[in-house]
CSV table of C-alpha atoms in Angstrom, one decimal:
chain,number,residue,atom,x,y,z
A,1,MET,CA,146.7,159.7,114.0
A,2,ARG,CA,144.0,157.0,114.4
A,3,LYS,CA,144.4,154.5,117.1
A,4,ARG,CA,144.7,151.5,114.7
A,5,GLU,CA,147.5,153.2,112.7
A,6,ALA,CA,149.3,154.2,115.9
A,7,LYS,CA,149.3,150.6,117.2
A,8,ILE,CA,150.5,149.2,113.9
A,9,GLN,CA,153.4,151.7,113.9
A,10,LEU,CA,154.2,150.7,117.5
A,11,ALA,CA,154.2,147.0,116.5
A,12,ALA,CA,156.4,147.8,113.5
A,13,ARG,CA,159.0,149.4,115.7
A,14,GLN,CA,159.3,146.3,117.9
A,15,GLU,CA,162.0,144.0,116.5
A,16,GLN,CA,161.4,140.2,117.0
A,17,LEU,CA,158.3,140.4,119.1
A,18,PHE,CA,155.4,138.3,117.8
A,19,ALA,CA,155.7,134.7,116.7
A,20,CYS,CA,153.4,132.9,114.3
A,21,PRO,CA,150.9,130.7,116.1
A,22,VAL,CA,151.0,128.3,113.2
A,23,CYS,CA,154.7,127.7,112.5
A,24,GLY,CA,156.4,129.6,115.3
A,25,ASN,CA,158.4,131.9,113.0
A,26,ALA,CA,158.9,135.6,113.8
A,27,MET,CA,156.2,137.9,112.3
A,28,ARG,CA,156.7,141.3,110.8
A,29,VAL,CA,154.3,144.1,110.1
A,30,GLU,CA,153.2,144.4,106.4
A,31,ARG,CA,150.7,147.2,105.9
A,32,ASP,CA,147.9,146.4,108.3
A,33,SER,CA,148.8,142.8,109.2
A,34,LEU,CA,151.5,140.6,110.9
A,35,VAL,CA,153.0,138.2,108.4
A,36,CYS,CA,155.6,135.4,108.9
A,37,SER,CA,158.1,134.0,106.4
A,38,GLN,CA,155.7,131.1,105.6
A,39,GLY,CA,153.0,133.6,104.6
A,40,HIS,CA,150.7,133.1,107.7
A,41,VAL,CA,148.8,136.3,108.4
A,42,ARG,CA,147.1,137.9,111.4
A,43,ASP,CA,145.3,141.2,110.8
A,44,PHE,CA,145.1,144.2,113.1
A,45,SER,CA,141.6,145.0,114.2
A,46,ARG,CA,140.1,148.5,113.8
A,47,LYS,CA,141.3,149.1,117.4
A,48,GLY,CA,144.8,147.9,116.7
A,49,THR,CA,144.4,144.5,118.5
A,50,VAL,CA,145.5,141.2,117.1
A,51,ASN,CA,143.7,137.8,117.5
A,52,PHE,CA,146.2,134.9,117.4
A,53,LEU,CA,143.6,132.1,118.0
A,54,SER,CA,142.4,129.9,115.2
A,55,GLN,CA,138.9,130.0,116.7
A,56,GLN,CA,137.1,132.0,119.3
A,57,VAL,CA,137.0,130.5,122.8
A,58,ALA,CA,133.8,130.9,124.9
A,59,THR,CA,134.4,132.5,128.3
A,60,GLU,CA,132.3,133.9,131.2
A,61,TYR,CA,133.6,137.3,130.5
A,62,THR,CA,130.5,139.2,129.4
A,63,ALA,CA,130.3,142.8,128.3
A,64,THR,CA,128.5,143.7,131.5
A,65,MET,CA,131.1,142.0,133.7
A,66,LEU,CA,134.0,143.6,131.8
A,67,ALA,CA,132.4,147.1,132.0
A,68,ALA,CA,132.0,146.7,135.7
A,69,ARG,CA,135.6,145.6,136.1
A,70,ARG,CA,136.8,148.6,134.1
A,71,ARG,CA,134.9,151.0,136.4
A,72,MET,CA,136.2,149.4,139.6
A,73,LEU,CA,139.8,149.3,138.4
A,74,ALA,CA,139.6,152.8,137.1
A,75,ALA,CA,138.4,153.8,140.6
A,76,GLY,CA,141.6,152.3,142.1
A,77,LEU,CA,140.5,148.9,143.5
A,78,PHE,CA,143.9,147.3,142.5
A,79,SER,CA,146.1,150.4,142.6
A,80,PRO,CA,147.9,149.7,145.9
A,81,PHE,CA,149.3,146.4,144.7
A,82,LEU,CA,149.8,147.7,141.2
A,83,ASP,CA,152.0,150.4,142.7
A,84,ALA,CA,153.9,147.8,144.6
A,85,MET,CA,154.5,145.9,141.3
A,86,ALA,CA,155.6,149.0,139.6
A,87,THR,CA,158.5,149.5,142.1
A,88,TYR,CA,160.2,146.4,140.5
A,89,LEU,CA,160.0,147.8,136.9
A,90,GLU,CA,162.8,149.6,135.2
A,91,PRO,CA,162.0,152.4,132.7
A,92,HIS,CA,161.8,151.7,129.0
A,93,GLN,CA,161.8,147.9,129.1
A,94,ARG,CA,159.3,145.3,127.8
A,95,LEU,CA,156.5,144.0,129.9
A,96,LEU,CA,154.0,141.2,129.1
A,97,ASP,CA,150.8,141.1,131.1
A,98,VAL,CA,149.3,137.7,131.3
A,99,GLY,CA,145.5,137.3,131.3
A,100,CYS,CA,145.1,141.1,131.1
A,101,GLY,CA,141.3,141.2,130.9
A,102,GLU,CA,140.0,144.6,129.9
A,103,GLY,CA,143.6,146.0,130.1
A,104,THR,CA,143.5,148.6,132.8
A,105,PRO,CA,146.3,147.1,134.9
A,106,THR,CA,148.4,146.7,131.7
A,107,ALA,CA,148.0,150.3,130.9
A,108,TYR,CA,148.6,151.4,134.5
A,109,LEU,CA,151.9,149.5,134.8
A,110,ALA,CA,153.1,150.6,131.4
A,111,GLU,CA,152.5,154.2,132.3
A,112,GLN,CA,154.4,154.1,135.7
A,113,LYS,CA,157.8,153.4,134.1
A,114,GLN,CA,157.1,154.0,130.4
A,115,GLN,CA,157.3,150.4,129.6
A,116,MET,CA,156.6,148.9,126.2
A,117,ALA,CA,153.8,146.7,127.2
A,118,VAL,CA,151.7,143.9,125.7
A,119,GLY,CA,148.6,142.5,127.3
A,120,PHE,CA,146.9,139.3,126.2
A,121,ASP,CA,143.8,137.4,127.2
A,122,ILE,CA,142.0,134.4,125.8
A,123,SER,CA,138.7,136.4,125.9
A,124,ALA,CA,138.1,138.3,122.7
A,125,PRO,CA,135.5,140.6,124.3
A,126,ALA,CA,138.0,141.5,127.0
A,127,ILE,CA,140.7,142.4,124.4
A,128,ASN,CA,138.1,144.4,122.4
A,129,LEU,CA,137.4,146.5,125.4
A,130,ALA,CA,141.2,146.8,126.1
A,131,GLY,CA,141.6,148.2,122.6
A,132,SER,CA,139.5,151.2,123.6
A,133,LEU,CA,142.0,152.4,126.2
A,134,ALA,CA,144.1,155.5,125.5
A,135,THR,CA,147.4,153.7,126.0
A,136,PRO,CA,150.4,152.8,123.8
A,137,ALA,CA,150.2,149.2,125.1
A,138,LEU,CA,149.5,146.5,122.5
A,139,PHE,CA,146.7,144.0,123.2
A,140,ALA,CA,146.2,140.5,121.7
A,141,VAL,CA,143.8,137.5,122.0
A,142,ALA,CA,146.1,134.6,122.7
A,143,ASP,CA,146.4,131.2,124.5
A,144,LEU,CA,148.5,130.9,127.6
A,145,ALA,CA,149.5,127.4,126.5
A,146,HIS,CA,151.2,128.8,123.3
A,147,LEU,CA,152.3,132.4,123.7
A,148,PRO,CA,152.6,134.1,120.3
A,149,PHE,CA,156.0,135.7,121.1
A,150,VAL,CA,159.5,134.8,120.1
A,151,ASP,CA,162.0,133.5,122.7
A,152,ALA,CA,163.6,135.9,125.2
A,153,THR,CA,161.4,138.9,124.3
A,154,PHE,CA,160.3,140.5,127.6
A,155,ASP,CA,162.1,141.9,130.6
A,156,THR,CA,159.1,141.3,132.9
A,157,VAL,CA,156.1,139.1,132.9
A,158,THR,CA,153.2,140.1,135.2
A,159,ASP,CA,150.4,137.7,136.2
A,160,ILE,CA,147.5,139.1,138.2
A,161,PHE,CA,145.0,136.4,139.4
A,162,SER,CA,145.6,134.4,136.3
A,163,PRO,CA,146.8,130.8,135.8
A,164,GLY,CA,150.5,130.4,135.2
A,165,ASN,CA,152.3,128.6,132.5
A,166,TYR,CA,155.8,128.7,133.9
A,167,ARG,CA,157.5,126.9,131.0
A,168,GLU,CA,156.2,129.6,128.6
A,169,PHE,CA,157.0,132.4,131.0
A,170,ARG,CA,160.6,131.2,131.1
A,171,ARG,CA,160.7,130.9,127.3
A,172,VAL,CA,159.6,134.5,126.6
A,173,LEU,CA,161.6,136.1,129.3
A,174,ARG,CA,165.0,137.5,128.6
A,175,PRO,CA,168.0,136.1,130.5
A,176,ASN,CA,167.8,137.6,134.0
A,177,GLY,CA,164.2,138.7,133.4
A,178,GLN,CA,161.7,138.8,136.2
A,179,LEU,CA,158.2,137.4,137.0
A,180,LEU,CA,155.7,139.3,139.2
A,181,LYS,CA,152.6,137.4,140.2
A,182,ILE,CA,149.6,138.3,142.3
A,183,ILE,CA,147.6,135.6,144.1
A,184,PRO,CA,144.8,136.1,146.7
A,185,ARG,CA,145.4,135.4,150.3
A,186,ALA,CA,142.9,133.7,152.6
A,187,TRP,CA,140.9,136.8,153.5
A,188,TYR,CA,140.8,138.3,150.0
A,189,LEU,CA,137.2,139.7,149.5
A,190,LYS,CA,136.3,138.1,152.9
A,191,GLU,CA,133.1,140.1,153.2
A,192,LEU,CA,131.8,138.7,149.9
A,193,ARG,CA,132.7,135.1,150.9
A,194,ALA,CA,130.9,135.5,154.2
A,195,GLY,CA,127.8,137.1,152.7
A,196,LEU,CA,127.5,134.8,149.6
A,197,TYR,CA,128.7,131.5,150.9
A,198,ALA,CA,128.3,131.3,154.7
A,199,GLY,CA,128.0,127.7,155.9
A,200,THR,CA,129.7,126.3,152.8
A,201,THR,CA,133.2,125.3,151.8
A,202,LYS,CA,133.4,128.5,149.7
A,203,ALA,CA,133.2,130.7,152.7
A,204,THR,CA,137.0,130.2,153.2
A,205,TYR,CA,139.9,130.1,150.8
A,206,ASP,CA,143.3,128.5,150.9
A,207,ASN,CA,146.0,129.7,148.5
A,208,ARG,CA,148.6,127.1,149.6
A,209,PRO,CA,148.2,124.8,146.5
A,210,VAL,CA,148.9,127.8,144.1
A,211,LEU,CA,151.7,129.1,146.3
A,212,GLU,CA,153.3,125.7,146.8
A,213,ARG,CA,153.3,125.0,143.0
A,214,PHE,CA,154.9,128.4,142.4
A,215,LEU,CA,157.6,127.9,145.0
A,216,ALA,CA,158.4,124.4,143.7
A,217,THR,CA,159.2,126.0,140.4
A,218,PHE,CA,160.8,129.2,141.8
A,219,PRO,CA,162.2,128.4,145.2
A,220,GLN,CA,164.1,131.7,145.2
A,221,ALA,CA,160.9,133.7,145.0
A,222,GLU,CA,160.3,136.6,147.4
A,223,ILE,CA,156.8,136.8,148.9
A,224,ARG,CA,155.4,140.3,149.7
A,225,PRO,CA,152.0,140.4,151.5
A,226,ILE,CA,149.8,143.4,150.6
A,227,THR,CA,146.7,144.2,152.6
A,228,TYR,CA,144.3,147.1,152.5
A,229,ASP,CA,140.6,148.0,152.7
A,230,PHE,CA,139.0,149.7,149.7
A,231,PRO,CA,136.1,152.1,150.4
A,232,LEU,CA,133.0,151.5,148.3
A,233,ALA,CA,130.1,153.7,147.2
A,234,ALA,CA,126.7,151.9,146.9
A,235,ASP,CA,127.0,151.7,143.1
A,236,GLN,CA,130.5,150.5,143.3
A,237,PHE,CA,129.4,147.5,145.4
A,238,ALA,CA,127.1,146.4,142.6
A,239,ASP,CA,130.0,146.6,140.2
A,240,LEU,CA,132.2,144.6,142.5
A,241,LEU,CA,129.6,141.8,142.7
A,242,THR,CA,129.3,141.9,138.9
A,243,MET,CA,133.1,141.8,138.2
A,244,THR,CA,134.3,139.1,140.5
A,245,PRO,CA,134.0,135.4,139.6
A,246,LEU,CA,133.5,134.8,143.3
A,247,SER,CA,129.9,135.9,142.9
A,248,TRP,CA,128.9,134.4,139.6
A,249,GLN,CA,127.7,131.1,141.1
A,250,ALA,CA,126.4,132.4,144.3
A,251,PRO,CA,122.7,131.8,145.2
A,252,ALA,CA,120.6,134.6,143.7
A,253,ALA,CA,118.8,135.2,147.0
A,254,ARG,CA,122.2,135.9,148.8
A,255,ARG,CA,123.2,138.2,145.9
A,256,ARG,CA,120.0,140.2,146.3
A,257,ALA,CA,120.4,140.4,150.1
A,258,MET,CA,123.9,141.8,149.7
A,259,LEU,CA,122.8,144.3,147.1
A,260,ALA,CA,120.0,145.5,149.4
A,261,LYS,CA,122.6,146.3,152.1
A,262,PRO,CA,125.8,147.1,150.2
A,263,LEU,CA,129.1,147.0,151.9
A,264,SER,CA,130.9,150.2,152.6
A,265,SER,CA,134.4,148.7,152.1
A,266,ILE,CA,136.0,145.5,150.8
A,267,HIS,CA,139.1,143.8,152.2
A,268,ILE,CA,142.0,143.2,149.7
A,269,GLU,CA,144.7,140.8,150.8
A,270,VAL,CA,147.2,139.4,148.3
A,271,ASP,CA,150.6,138.0,147.9
A,272,LEU,CA,153.0,139.6,145.4
A,273,LEU,CA,155.4,136.9,144.3
A,274,ILE,CA,158.6,138.2,142.9
A,275,VAL,CA,161.2,136.2,141.0
A,276,ALA,CA,164.0,138.6,140.2
A,277,HIS,CA,166.9,137.9,137.9
A,278,LEU,CA,165.3,134.7,136.7
A,279,VAL,CA,168.1,132.6,135.2
A,280,LYS,CA,167.0,130.2,132.4
């Protein structure tokens, strides 16, 4: 079966999942489209993805950046904290991955516990690349401010380095659903910060504003620090520089200097924030 047809069939088996971005009514699969009761239509692409935006949004996610990110994540850059997230998942439930990028983490998490997973991102190029993955997960172009899903749809929302819309997260989560969010700690990618921004305010990072906002909304949250060093081959270091927004505005001379002497490892230090049994 072709990928597009398989994704359409998967979407058709999901009862009360997608909501119309125009009127908010539930959408159902009709042939190769999602249609609501008011007749609003969103078509499946040839890769089985769906675009819920009325117009494309420009982002800094280029094809080169996304391809580099795919290679690094496939090599296991995020695997230790993805494995930690997977321990909180139950088999055969529904998962929504927020700001999924090119989709590798979504597919990885879905596979660990056979979750029915949906990943979305505002970047159309990212979702186009996500659609090429060999995974049953569904992917969509969507806006974090107005999630195209009906109320109380998902058991888990995952958010990896993405902004959070906690009102929308609460809305789409089922009663007693859970939220798993990854934020960087002070020394995340510390070698890059030192090499690219030494002597500037960007040489250090403080996650307190993000953490404090999260805890103000979810004071019951558990915080689980995760730290490890990921070994890098020379070509992987070039991909790391390309994939991370941390390097995009760095001085060109410092980028060249680091590429000339690539790092042999990179430090990963994050907080996994867990809100279990989220009561609406």
